[in-house]
PDB file of C-alpha atoms in Angstrom:
ATOM      1  CA  ARG A   1     110.299  32.813  48.220  1.00 96.00           C
ATOM      2  CA  PHE A   2     107.956  34.606  46.048  1.00 97.00           C
ATOM      3  CA  VAL A   3     107.052  37.902  44.397  1.00 98.00           C
ATOM      4  CA  GLN A   4     103.526  38.535  43.485  1.00 97.00           C
ATOM      5  CA  GLU A   5     102.400  41.100  41.007  1.00 98.00           C
ATOM      6  CA  LEU A   6      98.860  42.155  40.268  1.00 97.00           C
ATOM      7  CA  TRP A   7      98.169  43.734  36.886  1.00 98.00           C
ATOM      8  CA  SER A   8      95.128  45.680  35.769  1.00 98.00           C
ATOM      9  CA  ASP A   9      92.968  44.581  32.609  1.00 96.00           C
ATOM     10  CA  ASP A  10      95.073  47.299  30.689  1.00 97.00           C
ATOM     11  CA  GLN A  11      98.299  45.741  31.937  1.00 96.00           C
ATOM     12  CA  ARG A  12      99.256  48.462  34.577  1.00 98.00           C
ATOM     13  CA  LEU A  13     101.050  47.171  37.617  1.00 98.00           C
ATOM     14  CA  ILE A  14      98.789  47.672  40.407  1.00 97.00           C
ATOM     15  CA  ASP A  15     100.751  46.008  43.483  1.00 97.00           C
ATOM     16  CA  VAL A  16     103.746  44.070  44.336  1.00 98.00           C
ATOM     17  CA  ALA A  17     103.960  41.903  47.286  1.00 98.00           C
ATOM     18  CA  GLU A  18     106.730  39.387  48.457  1.00 98.00           C
ATOM     19  CA  GLY A  19     107.325  36.816  50.986  1.00 98.00           C
ATOM     20  CA  ASP A  20     107.703  32.940  51.319  1.00 97.00           C
ATOM     21  CA  VAL A  21     105.373  30.015  51.049  1.00 96.00           C
ATOM     22  CA  GLU A  22     105.357  26.490  52.366  1.00 95.00           C
ATOM     23  CA  LEU A  23     103.096  23.827  50.620  1.00 91.00           C
ATOM     24  CA  LEU A  24     102.200  20.368  51.910  1.00 89.00           C
ATOM     25  CA  ARG A  25      99.879  17.943  50.027  1.00 84.00           C
ATOM     26  CA  PRO A  26      97.024  17.673  50.317  1.00 83.00           C
ATOM     27  CA  GLY A  27      95.437  20.746  51.304  1.00 84.00           C
ATOM     28  CA  LYS A  28      98.016  22.539  53.502  1.00 91.00           C
ATOM     29  CA  PHE A  29      99.855  25.831  52.784  1.00 93.00           C
ATOM     30  CA  ARG A  30     101.322  28.864  54.539  1.00 95.00           C
ATOM     31  CA  TRP A  31     101.862  31.996  52.616  1.00 95.00           C
ATOM     32  CA  HIS A  32     103.641  34.719  54.572  1.00 97.00           C
ATOM     33  CA  TYR A  33     103.383  38.040  52.797  1.00 97.00           C
ATOM     34  CA  ALA A  34     106.248  40.178  54.380  1.00 97.00           C
ATOM     35  CA  ALA A  35     105.880  43.219  52.213  1.00 96.00           C
ATOM     36  CA  PRO A  36     104.350  45.670  51.641  1.00 96.00           C
ATOM     37  CA  TYR A  37     102.077  44.639  54.438  1.00 96.00           C
ATOM     38  CA  GLU A  38     102.498  41.531  56.758  1.00 97.00           C
ATOM     39  CA  GLN A  39      99.859  39.034  56.256  1.00 97.00           C
ATOM     40  CA  PHE A  40      99.371  35.143  56.700  1.00 97.00           C
ATOM     41  CA  VAL A  41      97.288  32.874  54.727  1.00 95.00           C
ATOM     42  CA  VAL A  42      97.296  29.329  56.254  1.00 95.00           C
ATOM     43  CA  ALA A  43      95.282  26.301  55.257  1.00 92.00           C
ATOM     44  CA  ASP A  44      95.491  23.160  57.567  1.00 92.00           C
ATOM     45  CA  GLY A  45      93.486  20.928  55.188  1.00 88.00           C
ATOM     46  CA  GLU A  46      90.067  21.837  56.564  1.00 89.00           C
ATOM     47  CA  THR A  47      90.193  25.534  57.530  1.00 92.00           C
ATOM     48  CA  LEU A  48      91.582  28.653  55.698  1.00 92.00           C
ATOM     49  CA  TRP A  49      92.929  31.325  57.891  1.00 95.00           C
ATOM     50  CA  MET A  50      93.772  34.947  56.655  1.00 96.00           C
ATOM     51  CA  TYR A  51      95.591  36.961  59.188  1.00 98.00           C
ATOM     52  CA  ASP A  52      96.200  40.895  58.455  1.00 97.00           C
ATOM     53  CA  VAL A  53      98.844  41.744  60.981  1.00 97.00           C
ATOM     54  CA  ASP A  54      98.532  45.595  60.530  1.00 96.00           C
ATOM     55  CA  ILE A  55      94.814  45.675  61.535  1.00 97.00           C
ATOM     56  CA  SER A  56      94.979  42.638  63.765  1.00 97.00           C
ATOM     57  CA  GLN A  57      92.099  40.860  61.855  1.00 98.00           C
ATOM     58  CA  VAL A  58      91.679  37.221  61.280  1.00 97.00           C
ATOM     59  CA  THR A  59      89.279  35.718  58.693  1.00 96.00           C
ATOM     60  CA  ARG A  60      88.344  32.012  58.784  1.00 95.00           C
ATOM     61  CA  SER A  61      86.517  30.054  56.316  1.00 91.00           C
ATOM     62  CA  SER A  62      86.080  26.449  55.251  1.00 87.00           C
ATOM     63  CA  LEU A  63      88.792  25.371  52.814  1.00 79.00           C
ATOM     64  CA  ASP A  64      86.239  23.440  50.665  1.00 68.00           C
ATOM     65  CA  ALA A  65      84.341  26.682  50.025  1.00 47.00           C
ATOM     66  CA  ASN A  66      87.585  28.033  48.519  1.00 49.00           C
ATOM     67  CA  ASP A  67      88.616  25.033  46.462  1.00 57.00           C
ATOM     68  CA  ALA A  68      86.503  25.007  43.173  1.00 50.00           C
ATOM     69  CA  GLY A  69      88.773  26.300  40.250  1.00 55.00           C
ATOM     70  CA  ASN A  70      91.224  27.868  42.863  1.00 64.00           C
ATOM     71  CA  PRO A  71      94.758  28.119  41.600  1.00 68.00           C
ATOM     72  CA  SER A  72      96.285  27.260  44.966  1.00 70.00           C
ATOM     73  CA  ALA A  73      94.450  23.856  44.800  1.00 71.00           C
ATOM     74  CA  LEU A  74      96.769  23.034  41.881  1.00 77.00           C
ATOM     75  CA  LEU A  75      99.653  23.435  44.237  1.00 80.00           C
ATOM     76  CA  THR A  76      98.237  21.701  47.329  1.00 76.00           C
ATOM     77  CA  GLY A  77      95.375  19.516  46.158  1.00 69.00           C
ATOM     78  CA  ASP A  78      95.407  15.819  45.455  1.00 63.00           C
ATOM     79  CA  ARG A  79      95.473  14.366  41.815  1.00 59.00           C
ATOM     80  CA  ALA A  80      91.546  14.674  41.669  1.00 68.00           C
ATOM     81  CA  VAL A  81      91.947  18.563  41.618  1.00 67.00           C
ATOM     82  CA  MET A  82      92.748  18.228  37.863  1.00 72.00           C
ATOM     83  CA  ASP A  83      89.044  17.340  37.482  1.00 81.00           C
ATOM     84  CA  SER A  84      88.409  21.164  38.220  1.00 82.00           C
ATOM     85  CA  PHE A  85      90.492  22.289  35.477  1.00 87.00           C
ATOM     86  CA  ALA A  86      90.798  21.737  31.643  1.00 89.00           C
ATOM     87  CA  VAL A  87      94.021  22.074  29.641  1.00 91.00           C
ATOM     88  CA  ILE A  88      93.796  24.754  27.145  1.00 93.00           C
ATOM     89  CA  GLU A  89      97.452  24.653  25.765  1.00 93.00           C
ATOM     90  CA  SER A  90     101.004  23.768  26.873  1.00 93.00           C
ATOM     91  CA  GLY A  91     104.310  24.147  25.487  1.00 93.00           C
ATOM     92  CA  SER A  92     108.079  24.889  26.334  1.00 90.00           C
ATOM     93  CA  ASP A  93     110.863  27.066  25.340  1.00 83.00           C
ATOM     94  CA  ASP A  94     114.430  27.521  26.462  1.00 79.00           C
ATOM     95  CA  ALA A  95     113.295  29.171  29.776  1.00 86.00           C
ATOM     96  CA  GLU A  96     110.199  27.201  30.959  1.00 90.00           C
ATOM     97  CA  THR A  97     107.605  24.620  30.327  1.00 93.00           C
ATOM     98  CA  TRP A  98     104.025  25.817  30.868  1.00 93.00           C
ATOM     99  CA  VAL A  99     100.535  24.640  30.967  1.00 92.00           C
ATOM    100  CA  THR A 100      97.384  27.007  30.591  1.00 93.00           C
ATOM    101  CA  LEU A 101      94.233  25.813  32.350  1.00 91.00           C
ATOM    102  CA  ALA A 102      90.712  26.892  32.467  1.00 89.00           C
ATOM    103  CA  PRO A 103      88.484  26.075  35.487  1.00 86.00           C
ATOM    104  CA  ARG A 104      85.647  23.743  34.560  1.00 85.00           C
ATOM    105  CA  SER A 105      83.335  25.509  37.006  1.00 81.00           C
ATOM    106  CA  VAL A 106      81.495  28.561  35.808  1.00 80.00           C
ATOM    107  CA  GLN A 107      81.332  29.648  39.416  1.00 78.00           C
ATOM    108  CA  SER A 108      85.101  29.937  39.580  1.00 80.00           C
ATOM    109  CA  ASP A 109      86.573  33.400  40.356  1.00 82.00           C
ATOM    110  CA  TYR A 110      89.257  32.822  37.646  1.00 86.00           C
ATOM    111  CA  SER A 111      89.054  32.524  33.897  1.00 89.00           C
ATOM    112  CA  ARG A 112      92.459  31.164  33.252  1.00 90.00           C
ATOM    113  CA  VAL A 113      95.334  29.837  35.022  1.00 91.00           C
ATOM    114  CA  ARG A 114      98.953  29.256  33.780  1.00 93.00           C
ATOM    115  CA  VAL A 115     101.683  27.290  35.668  1.00 92.00           C
ATOM    116  CA  ALA A 116     105.287  27.275  34.577  1.00 94.00           C
ATOM    117  CA  PHE A 117     108.235  25.165  35.503  1.00 92.00           C
ATOM    118  CA  THR A 118     112.053  25.403  34.894  1.00 90.00           C
ATOM    119  CA  PRO A 119     113.356  23.187  32.298  1.00 84.00           C
ATOM    120  CA  GLU A 120     113.670  19.430  33.303  1.00 77.00           C
ATOM    121  CA  ASP A 121     117.507  19.663  33.101  1.00 75.00           C
ATOM    122  CA  VAL A 122     117.615  22.179  35.898  1.00 77.00           C
ATOM    123  CA  GLY A 123     115.021  20.360  38.064  1.00 79.00           C
ATOM    124  CA  GLY A 124     111.550  21.078  36.569  1.00 84.00           C
ATOM    125  CA  ILE A 125     110.654  23.304  39.498  1.00 90.00           C
ATOM    126  CA  LEU A 126     107.609  25.407  39.739  1.00 90.00           C
ATOM    127  CA  SER A 127     108.563  28.858  38.565  1.00 94.00           C
ATOM    128  CA  GLU A 128     105.488  30.926  38.101  1.00 94.00           C
ATOM    129  CA  LEU A 129     101.852  30.766  38.649  1.00 94.00           C
ATOM    130  CA  GLU A 130      99.486  33.250  36.804  1.00 95.00           C
ATOM    131  CA  PHE A 131      95.808  33.647  36.934  1.00 93.00           C
ATOM    132  CA  VAL A 132      93.150  35.934  35.502  1.00 94.00           C
ATOM    133  CA  ASP A 133      90.300  36.948  37.871  1.00 91.00           C
ATOM    134  CA  GLY A 134      86.743  37.957  36.963  1.00 88.00           C
ATOM    135  CA  LEU A 135      87.661  41.695  36.696  1.00 92.00           C
ATOM    136  CA  ASN A 136      90.317  40.698  34.115  1.00 95.00           C
ATOM    137  CA  GLN A 137      93.130  41.387  36.371  1.00 97.00           C
ATOM    138  CA  THR A 138      96.132  39.213  36.203  1.00 97.00           C
ATOM    139  CA  THR A 139      98.091  37.921  39.383  1.00 96.00           C
ATOM    140  CA  VAL A 140     101.513  36.611  38.639  1.00 97.00           C
ATOM    141  CA  ILE A 141     103.518  34.741  41.208  1.00 96.00           C
ATOM    142  CA  HIS A 142     107.223  34.371  40.699  1.00 96.00           C
ATOM    143  CA  PHE A 143     108.691  31.438  42.717  1.00 96.00           C
ATOM    144  CA  MET A 144     112.415  31.481  43.660  1.00 94.00           C
ATOM    145  CA  ASP A 145     114.951  29.397  45.702  1.00 92.00           C
ATOM    146  CA  ALA A 146     112.457  26.555  45.941  1.00 89.00           C
ATOM    147  CA  GLU A 147     113.412  23.543  48.100  1.00 88.00           C
ATOM    148  CA  ILE A 148     111.812  20.217  46.984  1.00 85.00           C
ATOM    149  CA  ASN A 149     110.544  17.951  49.730  1.00 86.00           C
ATOM    150  CA  PRO A 150     112.002  19.657  52.760  1.00 91.00           C
ATOM    151  CA  GLU A 151     111.061  18.415  56.075  1.00 92.00           C
ATOM    152  CA  ILE A 152     107.977  20.647  57.168  1.00 92.00           C
ATOM    153  CA  GLY A 153     106.392  19.737  60.492  1.00 91.00           C
ATOM    154  CA  PRO A 154     102.582  19.790  60.604  1.00 90.00           C
ATOM    155  CA  GLU A 155     102.613  22.600  63.119  1.00 93.00           C
ATOM    156  CA  ARG A 156     103.696  24.942  60.409  1.00 95.00           C
ATOM    157  CA  PHE A 157      99.983  24.732  59.181  1.00 95.00           C
ATOM    158  CA  GLU A 158      98.300  25.235  62.507  1.00 96.00           C
ATOM    159  CA  PHE A 159      96.878  28.656  63.222  1.00 96.00           C
ATOM    160  CA  GLU A 160      95.992  30.220  66.486  1.00 95.00           C
ATOM    161  CA  VAL A 161      94.297  33.428  66.630  1.00 96.00           C
ATOM    162  CA  PRO A 162      96.649  35.977  68.100  1.00 96.00           C
ATOM    163  CA  PRO A 163      95.506  37.464  71.471  1.00 96.00           C
ATOM    164  CA  GLY A 164      93.450  40.688  70.781  1.00 95.00           C
ATOM    165  CA  ALA A 165      92.907  39.958  67.036  1.00 97.00           C
ATOM    166  CA  HIS A 166      89.374  40.395  65.780  1.00 96.00           C
ATOM    167  CA  LEU A 167      88.001  37.015  64.428  1.00 96.00           C
ATOM    168  CA  LEU A 168      85.598  37.022  61.412  1.00 95.00           C
ATOM    169  CA  GLY A 169      83.943  34.064  59.836  1.00 87.00           C
ATOM    170  CA  GLY A 170      82.171  30.868  60.976  1.00 72.00           C
ATOM    171  CA  PRO A 171      83.515  27.656  62.654  1.00 65.00           C
ATOM    172  CA  GLY A 172      86.502  26.227  60.714  1.00 52.00           C
TER     173      GLY A 172
END
């Protein structure tokens, strides 16, 4: 499960969303936003699908076009994804261990990424992902109730355009 917060450049809370996420390396993920609006963001390793249920609209794009410096690549990319980021600082306290990164590409939509994990004695599990975009807005994703290495069938990362949905974007 996750709760995602969007903060303005002056630290005002703009939006809160929640849902669940499934990740499978390399390059596969399924984010289901349940509230406040239902949305699916699915990557099958080649194509990124974004489906807004309320307006019945699907956007399709190449996953490669979305990779450079993208924080989600940290979660589902292969080891080479670290070639896209430079470590700025890292540390730990009683609550978590964290690493702050900067995308190496000047064309990245993000200026800073922070990844946090629970302490090793309680599993060293991903607990937070934070990134700052080009508008200086900060997205913070809090992860809860994580299951490590569950059985996930590849069909979870396949996406079919729902009947009647409007499709935008080129071939995947």
